[in-house]
Structures are given as structure tokens and as C-alpha cells.
């Protein structure tokens, strides 16, 4: 009532999404790059040697601890290297990866074995099977699924929630999976219910995705305790709090543990891969991604082997349009910019996006006019405009009082801000500083000087700056220089300001002395 | 007493440490009575007289007053001079007295006067205190006349009662009303700071 | 070459493409029908008033930003919007110097001294109107009768220039330019003399015609007379989602609900709610003045409180204060309590107790 409800831009930011294009199998690329850290927790340990032949589904990275999962060869071939390869991070940092040259034979490893009668198997066996298959939550977090399926002693799960909403706007991975693999998903759900002995399951699907709702309802027909439920098309349901609220009406804070409410959330892709792992013994070898955005010639939903370089996906989709210089791994709001097409698809990759330069991202910043759109957009009920103002004034304790730590960094505030204020960057910075203070490190001096200039539009120009602010100011400055163009001189000025930060500090000190 | 120090007292009182422009003290009479330059001048001179008298007497008795009761003592001294001013103005400048009304007795609580008594006269000799009193008072008068002139000019189109701007000028009533006092004082302060900043830059 | 992008940035990577400039432009477009109608109804003088006011706003903005050594922000259209809004609160025959004084005051004292766009506490156009109303009460309440363009009563362009440039309303050579009271003014003056509402406004409100009022064909300031067109523009803003319904609806309710209650109680002394709706600047105030984003609360709950306050104060001022019309005072007073409203109407953070 009265529109007081908060939550997301409805179906916002659809960057030319291929909502209804069916999932295509991507041909096997010439080389696969498999970084050993693909999930939250300890990375797996390489257990192959260069030159070794591997079968499809053979373990190439061992999981030595319970909290880790193994990594498998997505197809049969030869290990050609165990070396550093770029990952999908803006820094371009590399990490250890197994490089496989596929032989194209698709020869399955003998180790791949499905379970007999899994619905009557002991939960511990099912968990071990899921762990051995390397299943992780196929959202952004990539938390190993077997851990999530092991409630601590004394906790139990009554209600299983299955997230059928997309992680981010513009994606259609979950929708296509539900349309095309509804029965597999249902089977995965039953296995999960068996493991945690949940009595009930709600499958939340965005209203309006009628094909998916229909397919899932059909598949769930007659399955005890499973119900398909439409949820309002609000983002981001990838943040589980929103989904829980939409399905159960319960309001959970970001810190609240779902298990304390006897709830468990999984998404449809995870359920699908659990089915494959348990019934057919297939490890997690591929995943479905949306390749979209104005910069992509032919947007598509692709099922790609883990480790496929982005170049291969993009070439399959007709390559990048001319004049496109940005590539993102992940959704439009949370994804990360990547600096090379050699980055491989990981278990966590949900999308590959590329936008035309005119996507309205890089407009010059204008003063906040308090229009309140960020407040309306914030799914957590925060007041981003006020928080950003406080950060700029250096009043970080006040920002913390405004529940900065409930910010999920979904990016909606920045998406709707007509003043093009980098709100999310501002909050990340504030969190960084507050964290540093907590650790007892020397915090950057934001109290006195304006770490971010209050009135000047450019988020640069820190008056008194410690290293992180300099880094940030430089990052912003570089971005502005490229986008706004050096003709305006704004970017260049910010760079100078950042470099001259220490000099400015000294000058200020001497001025104070003079007084 | 060196000439150097005296001249510093004079410039401080008039400008660099001006009670209104710099210290922002005594806002009540400043904003209330400056509807015209004449009122500002009258108020300023009355205050100057009280400042001079209070500073001299406080300086004279500074060594005899126990510090615990010095503030009541100063107030009594100030009140005595204010009464003199009040009665004299009522007798000789009756019209102005009627305009300034309650603000004449209220000079007693003008922070500038008590401030100078406490901060200066109670620690310095009679001559220095007298100089300080006169020029602080004149600085106050200067501020009030400037503010009064601006408000009178904009609000009534005249200066010291003389119509200056002709019949084509439409006086803006708001400047003789209280909000106009704040707006005008704000812009005068901007001007003063601008002058000072410019001079500081040149000096540097 | 393996490098794909020279440009690295953090998320979000997309934007809905809106900008402050777009917002301001949308409001200006929404004001166009009202502005055009004002010109139609009052003739060339209205156009001159609008042009002079807007130009003085733009010039002041430019000069002041230059003085502050900031890049000129004329391009964001906010100064132009302030100018048009201010012009719509002025009487149709406002002399040129009043337009200039208002424009300069709006930008200088209303906006730039606070730090420019986004930092001002009061709606610049309304603070300038209040300044003019207090400073030049006679000129600000000289309401000429309507003189629709291309009709017999209309002034030629030359006469219009003479009116605005010399400020001589009702000069001998312009004999028919006599002042008439606005309905609100008439109601206040006459009921103040002990008459009933019916007597004050003509039997059964005969002298005051609701249809004419809705269409704008009665005396008043430029924006007051064009209310139905103003509402049309307000609808456009709502549809474009530049503003939300909270402030306009609650402001109208805040004024009309008490009006209905008092009218039901004593129709002889309190005019009916349609009178309040269709006279004065309530509609243009509710859609364009109170909804100014910088000076209104940021949350929707706060906006409703703000709107109710604006409406209620409008009614109180119209009925019991010394001024016949109170929209601008009401909005400016409510502007002052916006920080307080914002403080106490923060949305409940997800999962936290209220």
C-alpha cells in the first residue's frame, strides 16, 4: 500500500536480453583454462601432470579438505600446462590453472557413475556424491553446495526455497533452464529435500515469465510438498533476503541466518546440476551463460564448458560490434570488467556482457538533486543519497549508523541516479575505511579533509588522502579521462590532484602553522 | 606605552578585530536598529560612549575588584553609563531615543562591552583601555552605519533621510524588515572577507 | 591483441540513461502548456515577464558561478526552470525591474549562496516570490483583468512593452487596465467586513464562475490562472515518473480536506473546496513548486507528510492570516522542516526493527 514497499527497479536494465532464445551447446574450444579456485573456500590442488591424458569428468584438482570441492576435466584431452592464467578481475591478476587441449573424443572417465535409487539413499552418501561432483551454488557466491546441505547440529530445514528469478537483470539463464529442463530441476529439488528432510518447497519464479511458470508447474504436478509461486518482478532476487520476503513474507536482515528460520535457498541451476551429479554421476562440467548487450552481434544463451575462453563465446555470437571496448563477466549491475577475452568461463560466471559506448554509463557527474530515486530503488531500504553525502563529508560513523553494512552492493542506486554519482564506489570506499579502522590500521584521514570532494562533481580531488583514496581517485580519474575526454580537463585535473595529494597535505599543514 | 601598540589598538578596534565584522558580537542591536543609517549612527555612538566609560572605570578598579564578583561589578559599571546615555538621549535627542527605544537600555547586555571589559580593560592601564574603548566603539559604529546605509538605501531609497535614488527607484521593503537585516549583513560580511582575503593575498 | 578494453570500471555497468538535465527539461516541457496559456490569456506582457525573468536567472547563474570560479552550469537547465517558475508566480503586468530583482534574488540568495544546485534549502522561485511580495506588495498584488491575445481587450505589443518597461499599470492611455481583485482576495476582504461568502463572491458565487476559473479566465498571477493546464503538465510529469504522486496528492488533500470540513460546518463563512482548488496557485504549487526535488523530502513517507503540511498551511493562511493566498509561504515554511522530516521518515532497513 501507498508504494512504501521498497525494492529494485522493475525489469530494469535489460540490455537487449535474449529472453526466449533456447540454450545452445557451444562447440568445444581449442583450449580450456581451468583455474583451481572456482568456489568459496580452499582452492583445489592440481593432481595431473603435463602431458597426462584425461577423460571427461576426471578429477584434475583434488579437494583435500571437507570445505573444498574437486575440479574435473570438462572434456577428454591432454593436459598441456599447469600455469598462471588471467581471471575475470579488473586487476588482470592471474592464478594457477590447468590447461587442457581437448581431443574432441568426449571420452568419459570410468569414475563417472550415477547412484542407484538415490531417493532412498542416506543423506550423507548423497552429500558425498554432490561434493565429489564439484557442485557449487551457481549464483554469485559459489559456495560449495554440500556445505549448504549440511545443517549444523540442532538446526533443521522445514522449507526449501528454490530461486527461479535471474541473478541480475538482462539475464535469461534460469528462465531457459526452467523451460527446457524442468524435470531435471524437479528431480534435483527432490534430492535436496531428501538430504535436508524438508517437508515443503516453494519455487519462486518472476511473474510474467509464463513459459517458465507453466513448465515448472507441469513438472511439479503431483510432487508432494512442492509448489510453484509467482514473485513480483523486482530485483534483485539474487539477494536471498528479497526472495525470502517474496515467498514467505519474512523480513530478514543481511546478517540473519536463514537456518535460524529453518529455511534453505538454492537456485534452479544448482538444482539441475545436483540432479546430473546424483542420477547420472556427472560432475559440474559446463554452465549456461547469457551472452548479451548492445556490443554483441548475436545475443544468445550458451551452455559452455567450464574453462572456455570468453573469446570463444563471443566469436560464436558473431564477435564484438565495432567501437565496443568494454567487456563484463557477470551481470550488468554486479559483474566485473575484464581486460582480456582470454578470461575463462568459471563455475560462477552467469553472463558475458558488452555494451555499446552509448549505454549511458559514462556521463559527467552532476550535483545530487535529492530526487529520491535511489531510495526508491534500494532493495534494502537504505537512503543512498544521504549515505553518500555523509561519506563525502567524512562522517563515516554516521554512515555506519545509516546501516551501510546492510548494503548488498546490488548497484541499483547507481543505475537510477540521474546525477551519475558513483554511489556504489562511494559505499565500497566507506566500507573499506570502516573495516580498516576496525582492524586498527591507520585509517585514511577523511575526518578533516574531504576525501571525496563534496561539491565539485568529480569524485576525485581528495584533499587529504591516504593510499586507498589515492588509488580510488586515480581509478576514477583514469576513467573520467578516457570517457569524458581530456578536452574537459576534468580527468587530468583529478589525476594531478591525486598525485599532488601529499604535497597538498604538507601545504595545508604549513598554512595551519602560519595561522 | 609604545605608539606601535596604540596604533594596533586603533586598527584592531576599527577593522581587524571589528566587533561585528570579525567577532560577530552584539548581533541583537546590530540587526534590530539598523533600519536607517541615522539609527545606526545613533546606536553606535551611544555604545561608543558606554564602551569608553566602562573601559576606563573598569581599568581603574581592576586591582580592587575580587575576581569572584568581577562580572556583576562590570555590569553595574556598564549599567551606570547606560543609564546616563539613556537619560541624556531622552532629554536631548528625544526623537532618536523614541526610535531606538528598548535597545538603549539593552546596551547593558551588549557582548562587545562586557567582552572588552573582561578581555581588555581588566588587564590593561587606563590610557590603553580608553583607546581600546573608543576605537572598538567606533568600529561598531562603522559597522552599524554601513549596515544601516545599505538597508536604508535599498529599503527606502534614501541615506540619512535624504532621498537619493529618485522616483524611478522602487524601494524594497524587505530590507527594512528583519529578514533584510540578515541578508544585508550576510552580503556585507562577504564583502569584508573578500577585501581581507585580497589584502592577505597581496601581502603574501 | 588480447586487450579488449582500455576502460576499467566497477559495477554497475549500466545506467538508465537519465540525467539531471533531462529531469529539468522534462519539468520545463511540462510547464509549456501552462506558460503558453498564460501568454494566450494575458497577452504579450506575460511573454515579456517570462522572458525577462528567465534571462535574469540565467545571467545571474552564469555570473555567480564565474565569480565562484566554477564551470558554468547553465546547461543543466535548472536556472531556466527557476526563471519560468518564478515568472508564473508574478502578476501579468509585473514591471521589468521586479522581474530582474526576482530572478537575481532567486538564484543569488535562493540558490547559489547555499552552494548551488542541490544544496539550497528553499525553493528558489518561491523564496524570490516571497521576497518580492514582502518588498513590493503593491506591484505584486496588482491584478489586471484578463486580456486574451488576439481579442478586443488585448494590448498591442508596443503597449505591452510600455506596461512592462514603465510599470505604469492603468496609465491614462491604457484606461481599461484597471486592477481587479482575485477571487481569493475578494473573499478575504469582503468576509473580513462581516459579509458571508455568498455576498462576498456574488450570490451563489455568481460573480465567480467555476468554469472560467478552471479554464484560467479570471485575474491572478500567470501561473494561478492556468491551473487546468498546470494540472495537465503535472500529469505529464507523473507519467514520465519525474515526480511521484505523493506530494501533489497529499498537498491537495491537506488543503481540501479541512476546506470540506469547515465548509460543511459553516457554508456562510467558509467557501467550498472547489473554490480552494480552482482559485489561487494550489494546483501549480502542488505539481511544480512543492515537488521541487532539492527542497522536498527524499522518502515517499516524508513526501506525504510534507505535502499534507503544505496543503494545511495553505488553507490556514488563506483562511485566517493577513494574506489572501498562502501557497508560496506554505511551501517555503515546509521547506524549512524538510531535514527534520527526512530524519524521522527513513525507510525501515530490510530485516531491522523499525
XYZ file of N, CA, C and O in Angstrom, chain A residues 242-342:
404
model
N 15.415 -10.804 -0.430
C 14.243 -10.386 -1.195
C 13.376 -11.582 -1.555
O 12.157 -11.525 -1.509
N 14.028 -12.673 -1.913
C 13.270 -13.851 -2.303
C 12.516 -14.413 -1.103
O 11.339 -14.771 -1.206
N 13.200 -14.450 0.019
C 12.557 -14.969 1.228
C 11.328 -14.137 1.549
O 10.255 -14.662 1.851
N 11.469 -12.828 1.425
C 10.334 -11.958 1.735
C 9.199 -12.204 0.744
O 8.032 -12.301 1.125
N 9.550 -12.336 -0.531
C 8.522 -12.502 -1.545
C 7.797 -13.834 -1.357
O 6.590 -13.922 -1.579
N 8.514 -14.866 -0.930
C 7.894 -16.182 -0.840
C 7.244 -16.447 0.513
O 6.253 -17.149 0.608
N 7.808 -15.908 1.572
C 7.309 -16.263 2.897
C 6.814 -15.073 3.687
O 6.215 -15.236 4.745
N 7.089 -13.870 3.200
C 6.681 -12.689 3.950
C 7.586 -12.382 5.123
O 7.330 -11.480 5.899
N 8.683 -13.141 5.271
C 9.584 -12.886 6.394
C 10.641 -11.870 5.990
O 11.197 -11.927 4.904
N 10.903 -10.947 6.885
C 11.889 -9.910 6.657
C 13.182 -10.283 7.357
O 13.231 -10.304 8.572
N 14.221 -10.566 6.611
C 15.477 -10.961 7.254
C 16.521 -9.897 7.015
O 16.617 -9.347 5.926
N 17.321 -9.612 8.033
C 18.407 -8.671 7.820
C 19.526 -9.403 7.106
O 19.542 -10.628 7.007
N 20.458 -8.590 6.599
C 21.522 -9.182 5.803
C 22.332 -10.166 6.639
O 22.826 -11.164 6.141
N 22.460 -9.875 7.922
C 23.276 -10.745 8.762
C 22.523 -11.979 9.249
O 23.133 -12.925 9.737
N 21.198 -11.981 9.130
C 20.413 -13.072 9.710
C 20.709 -14.382 9.003
O 20.925 -14.431 7.800
N 20.723 -15.459 9.765
C 20.990 -16.763 9.160
C 19.675 -17.425 8.813
O 18.757 -17.511 9.631
N 19.612 -17.873 7.561
C 18.373 -18.477 7.100
C 18.036 -19.711 7.926
O 16.873 -19.993 8.198
N 19.076 -20.440 8.335
C 18.825 -21.681 9.049
C 18.122 -21.439 10.376
O 17.377 -22.270 10.863
N 18.362 -20.259 10.968
C 17.670 -19.952 12.211
C 16.170 -19.869 11.983
O 15.384 -19.999 12.911
N 15.777 -19.582 10.770
C 14.350 -19.571 10.433
C 13.914 -20.881 9.764
O 12.868 -20.933 9.154
N 14.793 -21.877 9.813
C 14.510 -23.188 9.207
C 14.249 -23.074 7.714
O 13.344 -23.687 7.161
N 15.050 -22.237 7.078
C 14.904 -22.032 5.644
C 16.200 -22.413 4.950
O 17.286 -22.367 5.529
N 16.078 -22.781 3.686
C 17.245 -23.047 2.870
C 16.919 -22.544 1.475
O 15.815 -22.742 0.983
N 17.882 -21.862 0.845
C 17.644 -21.337 -0.502
C 18.661 -21.928 -1.466
O 19.862 -21.932 -1.190
N 18.174 -22.452 -2.566
C 19.057 -22.855 -3.662
C 18.466 -22.295 -4.930
O 17.298 -21.931 -4.974
N 19.285 -22.237 -6.002
C 18.662 -21.755 -7.224
C 18.490 -22.889 -8.225
O 18.967 -24.013 -8.017
N 17.782 -22.623 -9.310
C 17.379 -23.694 -10.210
C 18.577 -24.327 -10.919
O 18.585 -25.536 -11.146
N 19.604 -23.526 -11.235
C 20.738 -24.161 -11.932
C 21.450 -25.137 -11.019
O 21.905 -26.191 -11.455
N 21.547 -24.764 -9.732
C 22.182 -25.688 -8.794
C 21.362 -26.972 -8.696
O 21.926 -28.077 -8.720
N 20.043 -26.817 -8.605
C 19.194 -27.994 -8.516
C 19.396 -28.892 -9.744
O 19.481 -30.119 -9.647
N 19.503 -28.262 -10.894
C 19.686 -29.002 -12.137
C 21.006 -29.779 -12.102
O 21.067 -30.962 -12.471
N 22.072 -29.124 -11.641
C 23.359 -29.825 -11.646
C 23.417 -30.888 -10.553
O 24.131 -31.887 -10.693
N 22.638 -30.699 -9.482
C 22.586 -31.743 -8.458
C 21.928 -32.998 -9.036
O 22.369 -34.125 -8.802
N 20.903 -32.783 -9.846
C 20.270 -33.934 -10.498
C 21.292 -34.695 -11.352
O 21.416 -35.910 -11.259
N 22.027 -33.938 -12.178
C 23.027 -34.581 -13.042
C 24.048 -35.353 -12.218
O 24.458 -36.452 -12.570
N 24.456 -34.732 -11.108
C 25.503 -35.354 -10.294
C 25.018 -36.630 -9.635
O 25.741 -37.627 -9.594
N 23.791 -36.608 -9.153
C 23.326 -37.739 -8.357
C 22.829 -38.884 -9.253
O 23.219 -40.036 -9.092
N 21.980 -38.549 -10.184
C 21.396 -39.604 -11.008
C 22.381 -40.143 -12.038
O 22.439 -41.331 -12.304
N 23.132 -39.226 -12.659
C 23.982 -39.662 -13.760
C 25.458 -39.646 -13.388
O 26.303 -40.017 -14.215
N 25.755 -39.145 -12.200
C 27.147 -39.127 -11.768
C 27.983 -38.065 -12.461
O 29.196 -38.023 -12.320
N 27.341 -37.205 -13.196
C 28.119 -36.219 -13.960
C 28.574 -35.070 -13.087
O 27.756 -34.402 -12.458
N 29.853 -34.795 -13.067
C 30.338 -33.626 -12.329
C 29.888 -32.338 -13.022
O 29.357 -32.362 -14.132
N 30.126 -31.236 -12.341
C 29.795 -29.930 -12.915
C 30.837 -29.595 -13.981
O 31.963 -29.203 -13.673
N 30.477 -29.767 -15.238
C 31.444 -29.588 -16.321
C 31.151 -28.380 -17.184
O 32.010 -27.879 -17.878
N 29.908 -27.933 -17.156
C 29.549 -26.805 -18.011
C 28.542 -25.955 -17.270
O 28.008 -26.358 -16.240
N 28.309 -24.781 -17.799
C 27.231 -23.977 -17.236
C 26.599 -23.108 -18.327
O 27.184 -22.893 -19.383
N 25.406 -22.645 -18.027
C 24.679 -21.841 -19.016
C 24.944 -20.362 -18.726
O 24.870 -19.921 -17.585
N 25.278 -19.624 -19.755
C 25.533 -18.202 -19.619
C 24.699 -17.432 -20.637
O 24.435 -17.926 -21.734
N 24.357 -16.231 -20.257
C 23.757 -15.320 -21.226
C 24.880 -14.474 -21.819
O 25.679 -13.899 -21.082
N 24.959 -14.430 -23.125
C 25.914 -13.542 -23.787
C 25.071 -12.456 -24.436
O 24.262 -12.746 -25.321
N 25.190 -11.240 -23.966
C 24.250 -10.216 -24.423
C 24.851 -8.833 -24.328
O 26.021 -8.657 -23.994
N 24.018 -7.851 -24.603
C 24.440 -6.461 -24.586
C 24.533 -5.923 -25.995
O 24.680 -6.696 -26.973
N 24.435 -4.621 -26.121
C 24.435 -3.998 -27.443
C 25.710 -4.237 -28.225
O 25.739 -4.105 -29.444
N 26.784 -4.612 -27.509
C 28.055 -4.798 -28.199
C 28.194 -6.169 -28.817
O 29.165 -6.443 -29.528
N 27.249 -7.062 -28.542
C 27.318 -8.424 -29.063
C 26.447 -8.510 -30.312
O 25.281 -8.088 -30.290
N 26.995 -9.056 -31.363
C 26.256 -9.084 -32.626
C 25.011 -9.956 -32.505
O 23.931 -9.579 -32.952
N 25.152 -11.138 -31.924
C 24.010 -12.055 -31.868
C 23.896 -12.589 -30.446
O 24.529 -13.586 -30.105
N 23.106 -11.929 -29.602
C 22.991 -12.368 -28.213
C 22.428 -13.783 -28.142
O 21.649 -14.190 -29.000
N 22.844 -14.538 -27.131
C 22.395 -15.924 -27.042
C 22.558 -16.437 -25.620
O 23.263 -15.842 -24.799
N 21.881 -17.536 -25.334
C 22.141 -18.304 -24.111
C 22.969 -19.512 -24.512
O 22.552 -20.309 -25.342
N 24.135 -19.637 -23.937
C 25.050 -20.693 -24.348
C 25.334 -21.612 -23.171
O 25.491 -21.156 -22.036
N 25.419 -22.902 -23.454
C 25.961 -23.804 -22.450
C 27.404 -24.048 -22.815
O 27.705 -24.664 -23.848
N 28.298 -23.531 -21.992
C 29.723 -23.585 -22.312
C 30.434 -24.460 -21.281
O 30.057 -24.495 -20.112
N 31.466 -25.149 -21.719
C 32.291 -25.913 -20.788
C 33.018 -24.939 -19.876
O 33.423 -23.846 -20.283
N 33.163 -25.351 -18.594
C 33.966 -24.542 -17.684
C 35.364 -24.448 -18.281
O 35.908 -25.443 -18.755
N 35.927 -23.252 -18.250
C 37.280 -23.102 -18.781
C 37.324 -22.581 -20.202
O 38.404 -22.285 -20.720
N 36.177 -22.457 -20.860
C 36.166 -21.926 -22.227
C 36.542 -20.445 -22.191
O 35.964 -19.681 -21.422
N 37.507 -20.029 -23.003
C 37.841 -18.596 -23.007
C 36.669 -17.778 -23.550
O 35.941 -18.234 -24.427
N 36.505 -16.579 -23.000
C 35.391 -15.725 -23.421
C 35.431 -15.480 -24.928
O 34.401 -15.359 -25.568
N 36.642 -15.417 -25.482
C 36.785 -15.156 -26.905
C 35.963 -16.146 -27.724
O 35.317 -15.783 -28.712
N 35.990 -17.394 -27.261
C 35.295 -18.443 -27.983
C 33.781 -18.189 -27.973
O 33.100 -18.359 -28.989
N 33.266 -17.764 -26.825
C 31.835 -17.467 -26.712
C 31.461 -16.291 -27.597
O 30.448 -16.304 -28.301
N 32.312 -15.272 -27.531
C 31.980 -14.056 -28.265
C 32.047 -14.308 -29.769
O 31.175 -13.872 -30.527
N 33.056 -15.055 -30.193
C 33.157 -15.367 -31.621
C 31.943 -16.165 -32.069
O 31.403 -15.947 -33.156
N 31.497 -17.079 -31.183
C 30.318 -17.871 -31.538
C 29.099 -16.971 -31.704
O 28.209 -17.254 -32.504
N 29.069 -15.890 -30.966
C 27.930 -14.970 -31.036
C 28.157 -13.860 -32.055
O 27.568 -12.783 -31.962
N 29.049 -14.081 -32.974
C 29.231 -13.121 -34.060
C 30.223 -12.027 -33.748
O 30.332 -11.061 -34.490
N 30.951 -12.160 -32.647
C 32.009 -11.196 -32.343
C 31.456 -9.893 -31.790
O 30.244 -9.695 -31.691
N 32.394 -9.019 -31.401
C 32.007 -7.726 -30.843
C 31.716 -6.748 -31.966
O 32.339 -6.791 -33.025
N 30.753 -5.887 -31.732
C 30.480 -4.816 -32.687
C 31.687 -3.880 -32.707
O 32.409 -3.769 -31.725
N 31.838 -3.189 -33.817
C 32.975 -2.276 -33.877
C 32.726 -1.107 -32.919
O 31.590 -0.697 -32.709
N 33.810 -0.623 -32.363
C 33.705 0.505 -31.443
C 33.403 0.103 -30.019
O 33.297 0.952 -29.144
N 33.249 -1.188 -29.752
C 32.959 -1.622 -28.393
C 34.268 -1.870 -27.665
O 35.167 -2.529 -28.181
N 34.392 -1.326 -26.494
C 35.657 -1.514 -25.785
C 35.446 -2.006 -24.365
O 36.350 -1.988 -23.564
N 34.237 -2.435 -24.040
C 34.032 -2.897 -22.679
C 33.480 -4.310 -22.678
O 32.613 -4.642 -23.464
N 34.003 -5.103 -21.759
C 33.552 -6.485 -21.647
C 33.383 -6.781 -20.161
O 34.231 -6.430 -19.351
N 32.248 -7.389 -19.835
C 31.994 -7.657 -18.422
C 31.667 -9.118 -18.228
O 30.937 -9.713 -19.009
N 32.193 -9.662 -17.162
C 31.874 -11.022 -16.780
C 30.902 -10.918 -15.611
O 31.221 -10.353 -14.575
N 29.687 -11.430 -15.807
C 28.659 -11.264 -14.785
C 27.603 -10.295 -15.275
O 27.672 -9.803 -16.396
N 26.626 -10.033 -14.426
C 25.503 -9.202 -14.829
C 25.855 -7.739 -14.944
O 26.955 -7.323 -14.584
N 24.923 -6.947 -15.438
C 25.181 -5.531 -15.659
C 25.385 -4.739 -14.369
O 26.026 -3.702 -14.378
N 24.832 -5.237 -13.257
C 24.932 -4.454 -12.033
C 26.052 -4.929 -11.118
O 26.602 -4.166 -10.352
N 26.357 -6.208 -11.171
C 27.345 -6.741 -10.241
C 28.597 -7.251 -10.937
O 29.599 -7.505 -10.292
N 28.524 -7.447 -12.240
C 29.625 -8.074 -12.942
C 30.910 -7.279 -12.866
O 30.937 -6.144 -12.404
N 31.992 -7.929 -13.295
C 33.272 -7.255 -13.235
C 33.795 -7.004 -14.630
O 33.642 -7.843 -15.533
N 34.416 -5.848 -14.775
C 35.037 -5.560 -16.048
C 36.249 -6.470 -16.205
O 36.977 -6.709 -15.258
N 36.432 -7.017 -17.384
C 37.611 -7.829 -17.622
C 38.409 -7.182 -18.732
O 37.863 -6.516 -19.604
N 39.710 -7.370 -18.679
C 40.536 -6.626 -19.616
C 41.069 -7.485 -20.755
O 41.852 -7.035 -21.542
N 40.650 -8.734 -20.804
C 41.086 -9.540 -21.933
C 40.055 -10.619 -22.225
O 39.388 -11.114 -21.313
N 39.938 -10.975 -23.469
C 38.989 -12.018 -23.835
C 39.530 -13.410 -23.540
O 38.877 -14.397 -23.807
N 40.747 -13.487 -22.994
C 41.317 -14.796 -22.676
C 40.809 -15.328 -21.352
O 41.127 -16.449 -20.967
